[in-house]
Structure formats: C-alpha cells, structure tokens
C-alpha cells in the first residue's frame, strides 16, 4: 500500500493509479481529494504515486512501533536491498523494543539493506 493523500484512508495498492476527484460523487470528498493531491504534488491517474527524492514515513507512528512490527518488517527486508536514493529509517517505539530488536538480531537485518552505498540513517527511540 502507498498513500496518495493526507490521511490513512487515502491509500491504494502500489500497483494502482491515483484516483481522480472527478470520480468522487460527494462534493466534500471531491474537494478533500483535490486538496490532498495538490498538497502531495500528484496527478489523477498517476501510476506509482511514491514521490522521488523526498522523505517519507511509512508505518505506524514511532511511539506505537512494537517488537512484532519490527519482526514483520525484518521478515520483509531480509536478504533485500533498499533502492538507490532511498534511505531506510527504523524507529523502535521504546528503548525496551530497541533492546529486544538488538537481542533478536533484527538491527543487523535493518542495517544490511542500507549498504547500497548510501549513508545509513540514524535510528532513534522514544523515551
């Protein structure tokens, strides 16, 4: 999934096209979509709305990232690399989650994809 707008409800499968405000029957939803697309600098019908060269936060907000979230993300990233020009940032929800991820070896899985010549991003933890 990838978001094309300004709230979690504005998401589509990564293979879908950005929706058009003209297809929205409700005037309020139409205007909200128009504003969102303008804010996100996207065009209706655009394929792959992921912006190039911009920072994006994917996943839950940092204070709610649990060890189970990190395990799942690590299972997806294992043996993969991050695309050129993309910086991977992993933000555990607490120091406890960070320590557990390190004990389980998840930190190494998150460091590995960043080794594509890009400078690794710093990790942080909520207090």
JSON list of C-alpha atoms in Angstrom, two decimals:
[
{"chain": "A", "resi": 1, "resn": "UNK", "atom": "CA", "xyz": [0.00, 0.00, 0.00]},
{"chain": "A", "resi": 2, "resn": "UNK", "atom": "CA", "xyz": [1.00, 3.58, -0.62]},
{"chain": "A", "resi": 3, "resn": "UNK", "atom": "CA", "xyz": [-0.77, 6.76, 0.41]},
{"chain": "A", "resi": 4, "resn": "UNK", "atom": "CA", "xyz": [-1.71, 9.42, -2.11]},
{"chain": "A", "resi": 5, "resn": "UNK", "atom": "CA", "xyz": [-3.25, 11.86, 0.33]},
{"chain": "A", "resi": 6, "resn": "UNK", "atom": "CA", "xyz": [-3.21, 13.36, 3.76]},
{"chain": "A", "resi": 7, "resn": "UNK", "atom": "CA", "xyz": [-4.94, 10.71, 5.86]},
{"chain": "A", "resi": 8, "resn": "UNK", "atom": "CA", "xyz": [-4.62, 6.93, 6.23]},
{"chain": "A", "resi": 9, "resn": "UNK", "atom": "CA", "xyz": [-7.85, 6.39, 4.30]},
{"chain": "A", "resi": 10, "resn": "UNK", "atom": "CA", "xyz": [-6.20, 7.78, 1.18]},
{"chain": "A", "resi": 11, "resn": "UNK", "atom": "CA", "xyz": [-4.23, 4.66, 0.34]},
{"chain": "A", "resi": 12, "resn": "UNK", "atom": "CA", "xyz": [-4.11, 2.33, -2.64]},
{"chain": "A", "resi": 13, "resn": "UNK", "atom": "CA", "xyz": [-2.19, -0.78, -3.65]},
{"chain": "A", "resi": 14, "resn": "UNK", "atom": "CA", "xyz": [1.19, 0.24, -5.04]},
{"chain": "A", "resi": 15, "resn": "UNK", "atom": "CA", "xyz": [0.15, -1.04, -8.49]},
{"chain": "A", "resi": 16, "resn": "UNK", "atom": "CA", "xyz": [-2.98, 1.16, -8.65]},
{"chain": "A", "resi": 17, "resn": "UNK", "atom": "CA", "xyz": [-3.49, 4.60, -10.14]},
{"chain": "A", "resi": 18, "resn": "UNK", "atom": "CA", "xyz": [-4.11, 7.75, -8.11]},
{"chain": "A", "resi": 19, "resn": "UNK", "atom": "CA", "xyz": [-7.88, 8.37, -8.03]},
{"chain": "A", "resi": 20, "resn": "UNK", "atom": "CA", "xyz": [-9.49, 11.35, -9.72]},
{"chain": "A", "resi": 21, "resn": "UNK", "atom": "CA", "xyz": [-11.52, 13.95, -7.83]},
{"chain": "A", "resi": 22, "resn": "UNK", "atom": "CA", "xyz": [-13.95, 13.91, -10.80]},
{"chain": "A", "resi": 23, "resn": "UNK", "atom": "CA", "xyz": [-14.90, 10.35, -9.82]},
{"chain": "A", "resi": 24, "resn": "UNK", "atom": "CA", "xyz": [-15.98, 11.42, -6.31]},
{"chain": "A", "resi": 25, "resn": "UNK", "atom": "CA", "xyz": [-19.77, 11.80, -6.03]},
{"chain": "A", "resi": 26, "resn": "UNK", "atom": "CA", "xyz": [-19.64, 13.65, -2.72]},
{"chain": "A", "resi": 27, "resn": "UNK", "atom": "CA", "xyz": [-18.55, 17.33, -3.13]},
{"chain": "A", "resi": 28, "resn": "UNK", "atom": "CA", "xyz": [-16.76, 17.29, 0.23]},
{"chain": "A", "resi": 29, "resn": "UNK", "atom": "CA", "xyz": [-14.78, 14.18, -0.65]},
{"chain": "A", "resi": 30, "resn": "UNK", "atom": "CA", "xyz": [-14.03, 15.62, -4.09]},
{"chain": "A", "resi": 31, "resn": "UNK", "atom": "CA", "xyz": [-12.61, 18.83, -2.59]},
{"chain": "A", "resi": 32, "resn": "UNK", "atom": "CA", "xyz": [-10.65, 16.88, 0.05]},
{"chain": "A", "resi": 33, "resn": "UNK", "atom": "CA", "xyz": [-9.08, 14.76, -2.67]},
{"chain": "A", "resi": 34, "resn": "UNK", "atom": "CA", "xyz": [-8.27, 17.83, -4.77]},
{"chain": "A", "resi": 35, "resn": "UNK", "atom": "CA", "xyz": [-6.51, 19.44, -1.79]},
{"chain": "A", "resi": 36, "resn": "UNK", "atom": "CA", "xyz": [-4.67, 16.22, -0.94]},
{"chain": "A", "resi": 37, "resn": "UNK", "atom": "CA", "xyz": [-3.39, 15.72, -4.49]},
{"chain": "A", "resi": 38, "resn": "UNK", "atom": "CA", "xyz": [-2.28, 19.34, -4.65]},
{"chain": "A", "resi": 39, "resn": "UNK", "atom": "CA", "xyz": [-0.51, 19.03, -1.29]},
{"chain": "A", "resi": 40, "resn": "UNK", "atom": "CA", "xyz": [1.16, 15.74, -2.31]},
{"chain": "A", "resi": 41, "resn": "UNK", "atom": "CA", "xyz": [2.03, 17.11, -5.79]},
{"chain": "A", "resi": 42, "resn": "UNK", "atom": "CA", "xyz": [0.26, 14.21, -7.53]},
{"chain": "A", "resi": 43, "resn": "UNK", "atom": "CA", "xyz": [-1.90, 13.97, -10.62]},
{"chain": "A", "resi": 44, "resn": "UNK", "atom": "CA", "xyz": [-5.12, 11.93, -11.01]},
{"chain": "A", "resi": 45, "resn": "UNK", "atom": "CA", "xyz": [-4.40, 8.68, -12.81]},
{"chain": "A", "resi": 46, "resn": "UNK", "atom": "CA", "xyz": [-0.71, 8.78, -11.93]},
{"chain": "A", "resi": 47, "resn": "UNK", "atom": "CA", "xyz": [0.88, 5.35, -11.57]},
{"chain": "A", "resi": 48, "resn": "UNK", "atom": "CA", "xyz": [3.19, 4.75, -8.60]},
{"chain": "A", "resi": 49, "resn": "UNK", "atom": "CA", "xyz": [2.49, 7.83, -6.50]},
{"chain": "A", "resi": 50, "resn": "UNK", "atom": "CA", "xyz": [5.65, 7.41, -4.45]},
{"chain": "A", "resi": 51, "resn": "UNK", "atom": "CA", "xyz": [7.47, 10.73, -4.65]},
{"chain": "A", "resi": 52, "resn": "UNK", "atom": "CA", "xyz": [11.07, 10.55, -5.78]},
{"chain": "A", "resi": 53, "resn": "UNK", "atom": "CA", "xyz": [13.79, 12.10, -3.65]},
{"chain": "A", "resi": 54, "resn": "UNK", "atom": "CA", "xyz": [11.51, 13.07, -0.78]},
{"chain": "A", "resi": 55, "resn": "UNK", "atom": "CA", "xyz": [11.47, 11.73, 2.74]},
{"chain": "A", "resi": 56, "resn": "UNK", "atom": "CA", "xyz": [8.52, 9.59, 3.62]},
{"chain": "A", "resi": 57, "resn": "UNK", "atom": "CA", "xyz": [7.42, 7.93, 6.82]},
{"chain": "A", "resi": 58, "resn": "UNK", "atom": "CA", "xyz": [5.90, 4.53, 6.32]},
{"chain": "A", "resi": 59, "resn": "UNK", "atom": "CA", "xyz": [4.26, 2.51, 9.02]},
{"chain": "A", "resi": 60, "resn": "UNK", "atom": "CA", "xyz": [2.92, 3.36, 12.44]},
{"chain": "A", "resi": 61, "resn": "UNK", "atom": "CA", "xyz": [3.97, 6.42, 14.43]},
{"chain": "A", "resi": 62, "resn": "UNK", "atom": "CA", "xyz": [7.17, 5.83, 16.41]},
{"chain": "A", "resi": 63, "resn": "UNK", "atom": "CA", "xyz": [5.58, 5.54, 19.88]},
{"chain": "A", "resi": 64, "resn": "UNK", "atom": "CA", "xyz": [3.40, 2.67, 18.68]},
{"chain": "A", "resi": 65, "resn": "UNK", "atom": "CA", "xyz": [6.08, 0.54, 16.98]},
{"chain": "A", "resi": 66, "resn": "UNK", "atom": "CA", "xyz": [6.14, -2.77, 18.82]},
{"chain": "A", "resi": 67, "resn": "UNK", "atom": "CA", "xyz": [8.65, -5.61, 18.56]},
{"chain": "A", "resi": 68, "resn": "UNK", "atom": "CA", "xyz": [6.07, -7.53, 16.49]},
{"chain": "A", "resi": 69, "resn": "UNK", "atom": "CA", "xyz": [6.09, -4.67, 13.94]},
{"chain": "A", "resi": 70, "resn": "UNK", "atom": "CA", "xyz": [9.88, -4.83, 13.72]},
{"chain": "A", "resi": 71, "resn": "UNK", "atom": "CA", "xyz": [9.84, -8.62, 13.35]},
{"chain": "A", "resi": 72, "resn": "UNK", "atom": "CA", "xyz": [7.39, -8.35, 10.46]},
{"chain": "A", "resi": 73, "resn": "UNK", "atom": "CA", "xyz": [9.38, -5.58, 8.76]},
{"chain": "A", "resi": 74, "resn": "UNK", "atom": "CA", "xyz": [12.60, -7.58, 9.19]},
{"chain": "A", "resi": 75, "resn": "UNK", "atom": "CA", "xyz": [10.98, -10.63, 7.58]},
{"chain": "A", "resi": 76, "resn": "UNK", "atom": "CA", "xyz": [10.14, -8.50, 4.53]},
{"chain": "A", "resi": 77, "resn": "UNK", "atom": "CA", "xyz": [13.57, -6.86, 4.32]},
{"chain": "A", "resi": 78, "resn": "UNK", "atom": "CA", "xyz": [15.66, -9.96, 4.93]},
{"chain": "A", "resi": 79, "resn": "UNK", "atom": "CA", "xyz": [18.06, -10.55, 2.02]},
{"chain": "A", "resi": 80, "resn": "UNK", "atom": "CA", "xyz": [16.88, -7.42, 0.18]},
{"chain": "A", "resi": 81, "resn": "UNK", "atom": "CA", "xyz": [18.37, -4.02, -0.56]},
{"chain": "A", "resi": 82, "resn": "UNK", "atom": "CA", "xyz": [16.91, -0.54, -0.45]},
{"chain": "A", "resi": 83, "resn": "UNK", "atom": "CA", "xyz": [16.57, 1.19, -3.82]},
{"chain": "A", "resi": 84, "resn": "UNK", "atom": "CA", "xyz": [19.14, 3.79, -4.77]},
{"chain": "A", "resi": 85, "resn": "UNK", "atom": "CA", "xyz": [18.20, 7.20, -3.42]},
{"chain": "A", "resi": 86, "resn": "UNK", "atom": "CA", "xyz": [16.02, 5.79, -0.63]},
{"chain": "A", "resi": 87, "resn": "UNK", "atom": "CA", "xyz": [17.12, 5.96, 2.99]},
{"chain": "A", "resi": 88, "resn": "UNK", "atom": "CA", "xyz": [15.79, 3.35, 5.39]},
{"chain": "A", "resi": 89, "resn": "UNK", "atom": "CA", "xyz": [14.98, 4.54, 8.90]},
{"chain": "A", "resi": 90, "resn": "UNK", "atom": "CA", "xyz": [13.80, 2.19, 11.61]},
{"chain": "A", "resi": 91, "resn": "UNK", "atom": "CA", "xyz": [12.25, 3.77, 14.68]},
{"chain": "A", "resi": 92, "resn": "UNK", "atom": "CA", "xyz": [11.51, 1.47, 17.61]},
{"chain": "A", "resi": 93, "resn": "UNK", "atom": "CA", "xyz": [8.67, 2.54, 19.88]},
{"chain": "A", "resi": 94, "resn": "UNK", "atom": "CA", "xyz": [10.75, 2.47, 23.06]},
{"chain": "A", "resi": 95, "resn": "UNK", "atom": "CA", "xyz": [14.19, 1.70, 24.43]},
{"chain": "A", "resi": 96, "resn": "UNK", "atom": "CA", "xyz": [12.85, -1.68, 25.52]},
{"chain": "A", "resi": 97, "resn": "UNK", "atom": "CA", "xyz": [11.72, -2.51, 21.97]},
{"chain": "A", "resi": 98, "resn": "UNK", "atom": "CA", "xyz": [15.10, -1.31, 20.64]},
{"chain": "A", "resi": 99, "resn": "UNK", "atom": "CA", "xyz": [17.00, -3.58, 23.06]},
{"chain": "A", "resi": 100, "resn": "UNK", "atom": "CA", "xyz": [14.80, -6.57, 22.19]},
{"chain": "A", "resi": 101, "resn": "UNK", "atom": "CA", "xyz": [15.29, -5.95, 18.45]},
{"chain": "A", "resi": 102, "resn": "UNK", "atom": "CA", "xyz": [19.04, -5.88, 19.01]},
{"chain": "A", "resi": 103, "resn": "UNK", "atom": "CA", "xyz": [18.90, -9.11, 21.08]},
{"chain": "A", "resi": 104, "resn": "UNK", "atom": "CA", "xyz": [16.96, -10.84, 18.28]},
{"chain": "A", "resi": 105, "resn": "UNK", "atom": "CA", "xyz": [19.38, -9.65, 15.58]},
{"chain": "A", "resi": 106, "resn": "UNK", "atom": "CA", "xyz": [16.76, -7.52, 13.85]},
{"chain": "A", "resi": 107, "resn": "UNK", "atom": "CA", "xyz": [19.04, -4.47, 13.91]},
{"chain": "A", "resi": 108, "resn": "UNK", "atom": "CA", "xyz": [21.50, -6.23, 11.62]},
{"chain": "A", "resi": 109, "resn": "UNK", "atom": "CA", "xyz": [18.71, -7.06, 9.16]},
{"chain": "A", "resi": 110, "resn": "UNK", "atom": "CA", "xyz": [17.75, -3.37, 9.06]},
{"chain": "A", "resi": 111, "resn": "UNK", "atom": "CA", "xyz": [21.36, -2.25, 8.58]},
{"chain": "A", "resi": 112, "resn": "UNK", "atom": "CA", "xyz": [22.05, -4.66, 5.70]},
{"chain": "A", "resi": 113, "resn": "UNK", "atom": "CA", "xyz": [19.65, -3.16, 3.09]},
{"chain": "A", "resi": 114, "resn": "UNK", "atom": "CA", "xyz": [21.15, 0.28, 3.61]},
{"chain": "A", "resi": 115, "resn": "UNK", "atom": "CA", "xyz": [24.55, -0.97, 2.43]},
{"chain": "A", "resi": 116, "resn": "UNK", "atom": "CA", "xyz": [23.96, 0.08, -1.14]},
{"chain": "A", "resi": 117, "resn": "UNK", "atom": "CA", "xyz": [26.45, 2.91, -0.99]},
{"chain": "A", "resi": 118, "resn": "UNK", "atom": "CA", "xyz": [24.11, 5.31, 0.77]},
{"chain": "A", "resi": 119, "resn": "UNK", "atom": "CA", "xyz": [24.93, 6.71, 4.16]},
{"chain": "A", "resi": 120, "resn": "UNK", "atom": "CA", "xyz": [22.99, 4.75, 6.81]},
{"chain": "A", "resi": 121, "resn": "UNK", "atom": "CA", "xyz": [20.29, 6.68, 8.63]},
{"chain": "A", "resi": 122, "resn": "UNK", "atom": "CA", "xyz": [20.32, 7.11, 12.37]},
{"chain": "A", "resi": 123, "resn": "UNK", "atom": "CA", "xyz": [17.85, 5.20, 14.48]},
{"chain": "A", "resi": 124, "resn": "UNK", "atom": "CA", "xyz": [16.07, 6.71, 17.39]},
{"chain": "A", "resi": 125, "resn": "UNK", "atom": "CA", "xyz": [13.82, 5.53, 20.18]},
{"chain": "A", "resi": 126, "resn": "UNK", "atom": "CA", "xyz": [11.07, 7.28, 22.07]},
{"chain": "A", "resi": 127, "resn": "UNK", "atom": "CA", "xyz": [11.67, 7.96, 25.76]}
]
